[in-house]
PDB file of C-alpha atoms in Angstrom:
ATOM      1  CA  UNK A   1      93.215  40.814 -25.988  1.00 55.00           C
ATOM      2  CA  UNK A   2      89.764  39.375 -26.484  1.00 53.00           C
ATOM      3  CA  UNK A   3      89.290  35.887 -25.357  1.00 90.00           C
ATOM      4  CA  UNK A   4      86.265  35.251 -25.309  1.00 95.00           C
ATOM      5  CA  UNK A   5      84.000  35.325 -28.962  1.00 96.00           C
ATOM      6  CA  UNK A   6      80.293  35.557 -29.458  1.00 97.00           C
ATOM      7  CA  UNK A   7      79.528  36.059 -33.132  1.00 96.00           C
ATOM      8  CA  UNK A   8      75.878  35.830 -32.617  1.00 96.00           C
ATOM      9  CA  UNK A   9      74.957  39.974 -32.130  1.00 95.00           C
ATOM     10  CA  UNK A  10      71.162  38.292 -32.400  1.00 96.00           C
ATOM     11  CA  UNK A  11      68.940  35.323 -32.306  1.00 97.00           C
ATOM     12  CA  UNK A  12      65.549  35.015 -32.459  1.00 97.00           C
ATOM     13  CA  UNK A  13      63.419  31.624 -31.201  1.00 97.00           C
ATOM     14  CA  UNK A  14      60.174  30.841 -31.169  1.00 97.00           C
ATOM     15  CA  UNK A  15      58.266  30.368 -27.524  1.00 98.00           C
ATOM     16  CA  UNK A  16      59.035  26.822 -26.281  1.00 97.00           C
ATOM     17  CA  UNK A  17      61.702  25.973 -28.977  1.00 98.00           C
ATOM     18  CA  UNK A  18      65.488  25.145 -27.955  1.00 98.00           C
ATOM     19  CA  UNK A  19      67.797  27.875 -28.853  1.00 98.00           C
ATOM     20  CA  UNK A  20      72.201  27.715 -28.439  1.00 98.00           C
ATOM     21  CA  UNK A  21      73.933  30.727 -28.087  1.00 98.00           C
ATOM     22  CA  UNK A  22      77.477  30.525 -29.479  1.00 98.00           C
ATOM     23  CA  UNK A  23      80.649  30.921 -27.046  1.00 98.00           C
ATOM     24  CA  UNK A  24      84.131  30.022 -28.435  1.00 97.00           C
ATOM     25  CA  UNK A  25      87.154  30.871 -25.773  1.00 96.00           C
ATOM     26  CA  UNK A  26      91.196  30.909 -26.270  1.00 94.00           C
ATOM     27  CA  UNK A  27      93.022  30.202 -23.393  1.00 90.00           C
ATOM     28  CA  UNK A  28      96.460  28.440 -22.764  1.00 86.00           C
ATOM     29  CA  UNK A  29      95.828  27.605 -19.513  1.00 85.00           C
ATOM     30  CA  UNK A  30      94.448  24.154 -18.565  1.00 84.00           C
ATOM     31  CA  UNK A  31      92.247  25.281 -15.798  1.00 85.00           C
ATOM     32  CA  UNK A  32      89.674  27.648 -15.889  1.00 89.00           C
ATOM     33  CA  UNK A  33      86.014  28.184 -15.707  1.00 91.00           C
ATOM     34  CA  UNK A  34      83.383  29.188 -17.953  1.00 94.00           C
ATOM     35  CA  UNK A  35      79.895  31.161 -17.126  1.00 95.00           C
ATOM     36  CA  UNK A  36      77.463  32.429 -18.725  1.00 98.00           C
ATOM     37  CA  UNK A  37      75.186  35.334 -17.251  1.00 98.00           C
ATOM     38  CA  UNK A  38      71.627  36.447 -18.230  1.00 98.00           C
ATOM     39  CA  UNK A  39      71.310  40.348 -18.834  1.00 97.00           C
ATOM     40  CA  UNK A  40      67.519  41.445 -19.209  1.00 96.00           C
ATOM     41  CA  UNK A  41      65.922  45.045 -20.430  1.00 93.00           C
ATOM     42  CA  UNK A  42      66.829  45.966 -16.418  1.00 90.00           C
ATOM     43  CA  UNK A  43      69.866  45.702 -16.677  1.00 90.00           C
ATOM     44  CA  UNK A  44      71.010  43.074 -14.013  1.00 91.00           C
ATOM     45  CA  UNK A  45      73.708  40.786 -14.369  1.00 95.00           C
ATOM     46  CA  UNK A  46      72.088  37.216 -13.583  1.00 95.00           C
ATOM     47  CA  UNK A  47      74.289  33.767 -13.284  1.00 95.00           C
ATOM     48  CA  UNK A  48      72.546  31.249 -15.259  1.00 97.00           C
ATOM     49  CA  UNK A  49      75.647  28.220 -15.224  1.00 96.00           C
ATOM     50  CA  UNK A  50      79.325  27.280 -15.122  1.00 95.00           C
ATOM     51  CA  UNK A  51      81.217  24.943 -16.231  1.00 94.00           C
ATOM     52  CA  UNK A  52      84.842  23.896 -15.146  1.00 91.00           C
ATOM     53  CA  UNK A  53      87.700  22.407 -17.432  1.00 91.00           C
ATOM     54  CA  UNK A  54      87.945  19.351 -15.772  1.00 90.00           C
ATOM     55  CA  UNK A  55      84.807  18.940 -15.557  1.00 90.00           C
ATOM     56  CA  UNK A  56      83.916  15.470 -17.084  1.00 88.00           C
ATOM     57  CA  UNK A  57      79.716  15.798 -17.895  1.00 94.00           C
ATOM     58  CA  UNK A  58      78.351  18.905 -19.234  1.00 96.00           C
ATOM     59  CA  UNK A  59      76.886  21.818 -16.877  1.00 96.00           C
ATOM     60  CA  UNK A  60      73.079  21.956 -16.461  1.00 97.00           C
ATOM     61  CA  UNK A  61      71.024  24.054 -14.491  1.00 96.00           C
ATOM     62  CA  UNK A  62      66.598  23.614 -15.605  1.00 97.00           C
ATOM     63  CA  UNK A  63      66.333  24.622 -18.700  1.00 97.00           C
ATOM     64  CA  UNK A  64      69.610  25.715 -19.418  1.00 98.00           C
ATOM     65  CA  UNK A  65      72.751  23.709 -20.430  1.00 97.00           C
ATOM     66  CA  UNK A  66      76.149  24.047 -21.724  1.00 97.00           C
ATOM     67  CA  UNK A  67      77.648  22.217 -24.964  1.00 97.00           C
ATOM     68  CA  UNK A  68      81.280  22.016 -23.576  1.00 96.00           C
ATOM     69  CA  UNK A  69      83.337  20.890 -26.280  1.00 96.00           C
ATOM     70  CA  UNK A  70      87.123  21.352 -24.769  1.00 94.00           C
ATOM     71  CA  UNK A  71      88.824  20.064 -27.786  1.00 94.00           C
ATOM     72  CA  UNK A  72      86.961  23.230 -30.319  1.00 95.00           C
ATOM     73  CA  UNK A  73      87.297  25.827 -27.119  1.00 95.00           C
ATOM     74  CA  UNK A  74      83.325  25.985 -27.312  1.00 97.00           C
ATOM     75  CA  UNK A  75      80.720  26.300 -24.302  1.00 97.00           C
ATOM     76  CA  UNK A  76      77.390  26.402 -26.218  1.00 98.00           C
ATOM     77  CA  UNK A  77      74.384  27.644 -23.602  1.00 98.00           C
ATOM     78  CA  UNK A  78      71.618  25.847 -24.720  1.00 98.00           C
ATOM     79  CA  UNK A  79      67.794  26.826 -23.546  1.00 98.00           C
ATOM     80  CA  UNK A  80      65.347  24.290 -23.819  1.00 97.00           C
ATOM     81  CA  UNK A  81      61.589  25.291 -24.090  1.00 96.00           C
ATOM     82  CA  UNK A  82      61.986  29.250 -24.443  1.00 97.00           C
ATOM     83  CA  UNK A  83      59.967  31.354 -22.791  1.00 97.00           C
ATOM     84  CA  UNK A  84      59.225  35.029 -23.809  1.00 97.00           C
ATOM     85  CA  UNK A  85      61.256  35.868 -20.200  1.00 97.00           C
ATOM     86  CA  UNK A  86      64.364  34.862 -21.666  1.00 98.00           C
ATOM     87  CA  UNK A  87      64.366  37.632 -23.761  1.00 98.00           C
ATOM     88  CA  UNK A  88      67.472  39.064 -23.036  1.00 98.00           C
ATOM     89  CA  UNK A  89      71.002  39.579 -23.422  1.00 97.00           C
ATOM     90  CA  UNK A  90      73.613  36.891 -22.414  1.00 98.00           C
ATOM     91  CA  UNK A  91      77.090  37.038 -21.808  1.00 98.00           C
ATOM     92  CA  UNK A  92      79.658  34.174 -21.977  1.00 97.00           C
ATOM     93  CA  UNK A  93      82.650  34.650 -19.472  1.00 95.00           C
ATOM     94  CA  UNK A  94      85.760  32.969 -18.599  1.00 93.00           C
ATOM     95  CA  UNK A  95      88.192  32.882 -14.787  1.00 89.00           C
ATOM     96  CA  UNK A  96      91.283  31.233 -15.467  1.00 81.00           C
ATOM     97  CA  UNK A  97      93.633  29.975 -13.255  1.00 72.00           C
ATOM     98  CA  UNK A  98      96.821  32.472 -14.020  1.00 71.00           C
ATOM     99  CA  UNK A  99      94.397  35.353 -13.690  1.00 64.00           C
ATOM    100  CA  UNK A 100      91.778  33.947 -11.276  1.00 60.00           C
ATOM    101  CA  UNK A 101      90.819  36.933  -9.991  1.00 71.00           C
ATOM    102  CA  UNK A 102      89.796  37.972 -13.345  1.00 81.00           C
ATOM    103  CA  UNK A 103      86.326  37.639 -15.051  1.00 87.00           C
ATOM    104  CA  UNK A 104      86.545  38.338 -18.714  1.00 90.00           C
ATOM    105  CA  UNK A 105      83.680  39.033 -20.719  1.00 95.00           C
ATOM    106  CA  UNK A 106      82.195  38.072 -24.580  1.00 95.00           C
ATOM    107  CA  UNK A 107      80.537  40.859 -26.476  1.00 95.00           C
ATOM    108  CA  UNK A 108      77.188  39.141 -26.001  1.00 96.00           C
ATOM    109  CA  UNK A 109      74.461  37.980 -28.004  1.00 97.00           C
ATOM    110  CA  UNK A 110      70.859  39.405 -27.820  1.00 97.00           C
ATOM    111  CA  UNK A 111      67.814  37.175 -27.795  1.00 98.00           C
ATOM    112  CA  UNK A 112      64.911  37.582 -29.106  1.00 98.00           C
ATOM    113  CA  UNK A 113      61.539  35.137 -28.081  1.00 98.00           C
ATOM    114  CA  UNK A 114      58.453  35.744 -29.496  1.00 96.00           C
ATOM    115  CA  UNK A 115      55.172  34.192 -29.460  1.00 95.00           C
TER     116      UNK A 115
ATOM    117  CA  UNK B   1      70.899  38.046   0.473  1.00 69.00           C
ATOM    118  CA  UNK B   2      73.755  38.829  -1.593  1.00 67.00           C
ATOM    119  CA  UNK B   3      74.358  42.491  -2.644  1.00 91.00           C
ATOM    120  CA  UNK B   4      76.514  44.662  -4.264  1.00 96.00           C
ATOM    121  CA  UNK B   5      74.990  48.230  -4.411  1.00 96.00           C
ATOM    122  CA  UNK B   6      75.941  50.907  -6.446  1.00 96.00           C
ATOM    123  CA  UNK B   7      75.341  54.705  -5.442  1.00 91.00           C
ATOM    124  CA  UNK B   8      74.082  56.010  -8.364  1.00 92.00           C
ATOM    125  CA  UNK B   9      71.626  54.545 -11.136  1.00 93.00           C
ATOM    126  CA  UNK B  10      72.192  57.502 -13.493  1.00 96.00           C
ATOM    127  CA  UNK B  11      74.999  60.157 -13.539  1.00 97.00           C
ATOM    128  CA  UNK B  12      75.131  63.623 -15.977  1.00 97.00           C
ATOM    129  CA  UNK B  13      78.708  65.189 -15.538  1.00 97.00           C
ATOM    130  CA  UNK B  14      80.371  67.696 -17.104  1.00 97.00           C
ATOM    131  CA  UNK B  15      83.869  67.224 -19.448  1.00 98.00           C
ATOM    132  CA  UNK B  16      86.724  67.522 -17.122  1.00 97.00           C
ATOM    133  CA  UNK B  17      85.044  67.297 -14.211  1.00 97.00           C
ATOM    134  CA  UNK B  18      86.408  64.197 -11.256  1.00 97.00           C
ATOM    135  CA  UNK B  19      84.009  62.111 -10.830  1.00 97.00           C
ATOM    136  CA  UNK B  20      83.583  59.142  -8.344  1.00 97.00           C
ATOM    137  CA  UNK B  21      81.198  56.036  -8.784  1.00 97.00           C
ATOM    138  CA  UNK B  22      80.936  54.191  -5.392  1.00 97.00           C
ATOM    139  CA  UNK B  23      80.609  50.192  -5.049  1.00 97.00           C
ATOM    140  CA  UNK B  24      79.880  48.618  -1.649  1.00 97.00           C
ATOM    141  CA  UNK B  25      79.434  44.759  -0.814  1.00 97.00           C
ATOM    142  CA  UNK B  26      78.324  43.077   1.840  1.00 95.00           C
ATOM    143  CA  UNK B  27      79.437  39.705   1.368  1.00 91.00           C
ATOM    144  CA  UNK B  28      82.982  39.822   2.538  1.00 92.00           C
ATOM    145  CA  UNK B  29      84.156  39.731  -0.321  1.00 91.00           C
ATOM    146  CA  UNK B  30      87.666  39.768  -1.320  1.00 90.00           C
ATOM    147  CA  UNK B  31      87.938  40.474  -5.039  1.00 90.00           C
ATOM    148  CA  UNK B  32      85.987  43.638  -6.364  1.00 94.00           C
ATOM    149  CA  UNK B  33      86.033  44.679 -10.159  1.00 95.00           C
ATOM    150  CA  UNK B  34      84.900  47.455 -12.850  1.00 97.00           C
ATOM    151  CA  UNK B  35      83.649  47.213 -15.581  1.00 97.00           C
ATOM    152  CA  UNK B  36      82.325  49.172 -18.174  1.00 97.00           C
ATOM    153  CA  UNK B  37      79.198  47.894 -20.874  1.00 97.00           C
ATOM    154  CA  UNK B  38      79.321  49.476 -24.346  1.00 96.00           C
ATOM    155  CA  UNK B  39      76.614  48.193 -27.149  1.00 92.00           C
ATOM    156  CA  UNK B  40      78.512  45.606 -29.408  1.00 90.00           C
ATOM    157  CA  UNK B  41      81.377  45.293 -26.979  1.00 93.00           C
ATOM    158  CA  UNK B  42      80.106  44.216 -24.167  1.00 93.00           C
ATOM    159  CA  UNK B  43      81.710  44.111 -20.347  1.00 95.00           C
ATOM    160  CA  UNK B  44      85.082  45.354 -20.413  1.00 95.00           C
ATOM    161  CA  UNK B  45      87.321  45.243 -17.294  1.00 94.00           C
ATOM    162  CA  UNK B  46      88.876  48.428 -16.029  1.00 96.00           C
ATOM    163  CA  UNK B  47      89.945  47.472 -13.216  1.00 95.00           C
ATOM    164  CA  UNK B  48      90.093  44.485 -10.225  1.00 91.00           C
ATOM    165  CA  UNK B  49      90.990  44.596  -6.524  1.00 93.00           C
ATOM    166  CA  UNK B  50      91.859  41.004  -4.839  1.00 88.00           C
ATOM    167  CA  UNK B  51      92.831  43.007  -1.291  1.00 89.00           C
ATOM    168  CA  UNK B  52      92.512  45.958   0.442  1.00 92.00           C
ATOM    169  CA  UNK B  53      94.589  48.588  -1.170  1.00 88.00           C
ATOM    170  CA  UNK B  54      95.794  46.001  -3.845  1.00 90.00           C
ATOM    171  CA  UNK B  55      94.716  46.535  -7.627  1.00 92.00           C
ATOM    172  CA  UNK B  56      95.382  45.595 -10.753  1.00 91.00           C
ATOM    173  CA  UNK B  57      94.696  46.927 -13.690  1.00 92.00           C
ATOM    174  CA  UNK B  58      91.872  45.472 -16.482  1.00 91.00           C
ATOM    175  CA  UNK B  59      91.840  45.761 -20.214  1.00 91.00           C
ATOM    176  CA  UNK B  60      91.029  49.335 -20.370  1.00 95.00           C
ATOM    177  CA  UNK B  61      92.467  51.272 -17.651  1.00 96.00           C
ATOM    178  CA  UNK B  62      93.295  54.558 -19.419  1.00 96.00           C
ATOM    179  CA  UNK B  63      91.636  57.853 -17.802  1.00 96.00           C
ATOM    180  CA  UNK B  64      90.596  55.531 -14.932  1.00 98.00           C
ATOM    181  CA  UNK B  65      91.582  54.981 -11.417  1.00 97.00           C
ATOM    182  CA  UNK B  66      90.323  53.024  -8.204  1.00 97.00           C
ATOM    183  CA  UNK B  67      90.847  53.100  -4.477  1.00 97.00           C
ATOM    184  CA  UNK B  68      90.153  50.162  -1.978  1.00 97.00           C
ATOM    185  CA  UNK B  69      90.642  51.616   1.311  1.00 95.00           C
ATOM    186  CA  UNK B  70      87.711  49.493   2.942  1.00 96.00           C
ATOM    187  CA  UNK B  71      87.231  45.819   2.148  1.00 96.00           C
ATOM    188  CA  UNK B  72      83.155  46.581   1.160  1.00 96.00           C
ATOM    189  CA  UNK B  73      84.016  49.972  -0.484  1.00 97.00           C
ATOM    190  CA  UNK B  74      85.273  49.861  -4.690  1.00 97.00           C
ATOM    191  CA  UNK B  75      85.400  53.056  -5.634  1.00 97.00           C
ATOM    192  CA  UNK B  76      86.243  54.250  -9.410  1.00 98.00           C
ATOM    193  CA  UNK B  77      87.259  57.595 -10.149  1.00 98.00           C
ATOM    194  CA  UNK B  78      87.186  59.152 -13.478  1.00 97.00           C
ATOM    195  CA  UNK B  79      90.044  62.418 -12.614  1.00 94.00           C
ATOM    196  CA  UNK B  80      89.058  64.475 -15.654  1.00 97.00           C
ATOM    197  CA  UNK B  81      85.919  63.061 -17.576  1.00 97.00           C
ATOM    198  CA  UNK B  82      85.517  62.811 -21.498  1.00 97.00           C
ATOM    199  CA  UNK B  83      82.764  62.159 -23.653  1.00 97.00           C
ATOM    200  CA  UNK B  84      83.833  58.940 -24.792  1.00 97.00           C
ATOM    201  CA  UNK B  85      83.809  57.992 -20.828  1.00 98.00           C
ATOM    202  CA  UNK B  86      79.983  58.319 -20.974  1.00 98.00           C
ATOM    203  CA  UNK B  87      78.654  54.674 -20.752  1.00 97.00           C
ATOM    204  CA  UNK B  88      77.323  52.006 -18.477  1.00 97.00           C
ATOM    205  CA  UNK B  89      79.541  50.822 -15.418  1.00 98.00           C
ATOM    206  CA  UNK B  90      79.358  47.848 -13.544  1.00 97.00           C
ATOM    207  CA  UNK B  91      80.879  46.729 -10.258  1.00 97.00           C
ATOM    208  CA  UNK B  92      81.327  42.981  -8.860  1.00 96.00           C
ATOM    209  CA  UNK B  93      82.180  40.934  -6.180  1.00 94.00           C
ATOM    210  CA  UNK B  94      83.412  37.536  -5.772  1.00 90.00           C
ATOM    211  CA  UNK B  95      85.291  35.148  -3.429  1.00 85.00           C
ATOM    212  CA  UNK B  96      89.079  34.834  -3.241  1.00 78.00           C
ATOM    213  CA  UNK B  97      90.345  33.208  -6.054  1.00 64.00           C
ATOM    214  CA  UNK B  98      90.430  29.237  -5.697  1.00 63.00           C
ATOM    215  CA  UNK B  99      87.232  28.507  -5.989  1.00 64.00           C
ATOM    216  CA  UNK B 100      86.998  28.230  -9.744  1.00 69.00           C
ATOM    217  CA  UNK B 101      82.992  27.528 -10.046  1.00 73.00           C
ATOM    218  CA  UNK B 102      82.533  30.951  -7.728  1.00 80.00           C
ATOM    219  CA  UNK B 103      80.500  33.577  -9.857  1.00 86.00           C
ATOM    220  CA  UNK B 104      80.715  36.835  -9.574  1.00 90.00           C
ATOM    221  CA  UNK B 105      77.995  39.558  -8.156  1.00 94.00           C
ATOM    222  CA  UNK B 106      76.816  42.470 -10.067  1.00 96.00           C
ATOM    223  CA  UNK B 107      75.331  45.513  -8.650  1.00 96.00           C
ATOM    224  CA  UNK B 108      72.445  47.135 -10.744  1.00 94.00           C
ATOM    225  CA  UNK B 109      74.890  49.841 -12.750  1.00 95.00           C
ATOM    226  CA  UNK B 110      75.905  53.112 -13.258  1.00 96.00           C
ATOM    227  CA  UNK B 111      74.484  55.149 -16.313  1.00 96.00           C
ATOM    228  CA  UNK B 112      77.053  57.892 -16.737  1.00 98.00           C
ATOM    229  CA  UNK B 113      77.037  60.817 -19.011  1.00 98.00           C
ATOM    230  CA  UNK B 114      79.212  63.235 -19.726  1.00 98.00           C
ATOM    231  CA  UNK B 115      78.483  66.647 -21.486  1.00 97.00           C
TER     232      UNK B 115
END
């Protein structure tokens, strides 16, 4: 069963203006880890940030950060100051503990950054 | 540097044909996985090896199998291939299971088609 949700299938920012792409995650476990990856037009899978349950301050890494909100099963990547590089797609994924081994993806959300 | 290679960028095979798609790390890693990229569904996990010859299976294993003889070497096999097979694979590696902030490597893909 799906665990992970992305309802954004698009977005669309403006160079240099914050975007958040949309991650909401079920899970019954109380630890586990969340991640989201960068996929541009070549088709690599890039790790932009994580972001642990027990983790007490949210994840940042430059210009990218994560809205953890445990309580609403969210973790919100936010990009601050676009640039038309992070056109791309990005996945949301989640390891938890009971199934460590496993990564489970979102369906992903494209993004679109024009000038 | 990290890799994870995959031996083929693009595949053309023919319906009921066995085909093989090779994965090889070089980071020691113990866990391996396959997964498979569809538009609007995004990664889903066939497979996932946390040992040599160990393997469990993902969310859509059907028409698949795998072999881990070799701790660098993932290999997925398709034994009779199908149309609907014909999609985007990717492999990944990642640490033993523990570490929960440990992200996984992707190779660059496998573009399969089947006629």
């Amino acid at each position: 069963a799906q665990k992970i949700t992305q309802t954004q299938p698009g977005m669309f920012v403006q160079e240099k203006e914050a975007v958040t792409l949309d991650c909401t995650y079920d899970t019954s476990d109380p630890s586990y880890g969340l991640f989201w990856y960068k996929q541009p037009s070549s088709g690599e899978m890039i790790f932009l940030i994580y972001q642990g349950s027990y983790d007490q301050q949210n994840a940042t890494e430059g210009r990218y950060s994560l809205n953890f909100q445990k309580a609403r099963k969210s973790a919100n990547l936010v990009i601050s100051a676009s640039q038309l590089g992070d056109s791309a797609m990005y996945f949301c994924a989640m390891r938890e503990v009971v199934n460590t081994d496993k990564l489970i993806f979102g369906t992903g959300t494209r993004l679109q950054v024009f000038p | 540097d990290v890799k994870v290679t995959q031996s083929s960028r693009y595949l053309v095979k023919r319906t009921g044909e066995k085909v093989f798609l090779e994965c090889v790390q070089d980071m020691d890693h113990e866990n391996m996985f396959w997964y498979r990229q569809d538009p609007g569904l995004g990664l889903r996990l066939i497979y996932f090896s946390y040992d040599v010859k160990m393997k469990e299976k993902g969310d859509i294993p059907e028409g698949y199998s795998v072999s881990r003889e070799k701790k660098e070497r993932f290999s997925l096999i398709l034994e009779s291939a199908s149309t609907n097979q014909t999609s985007m694979y990717l492999c990944a590696s990642s640490p033993r299971a523990g570490r929960m902030n440990t992200e996984a490597f992707f190779g660059q893909g496998t573009r399969l088609t089947v006629v």
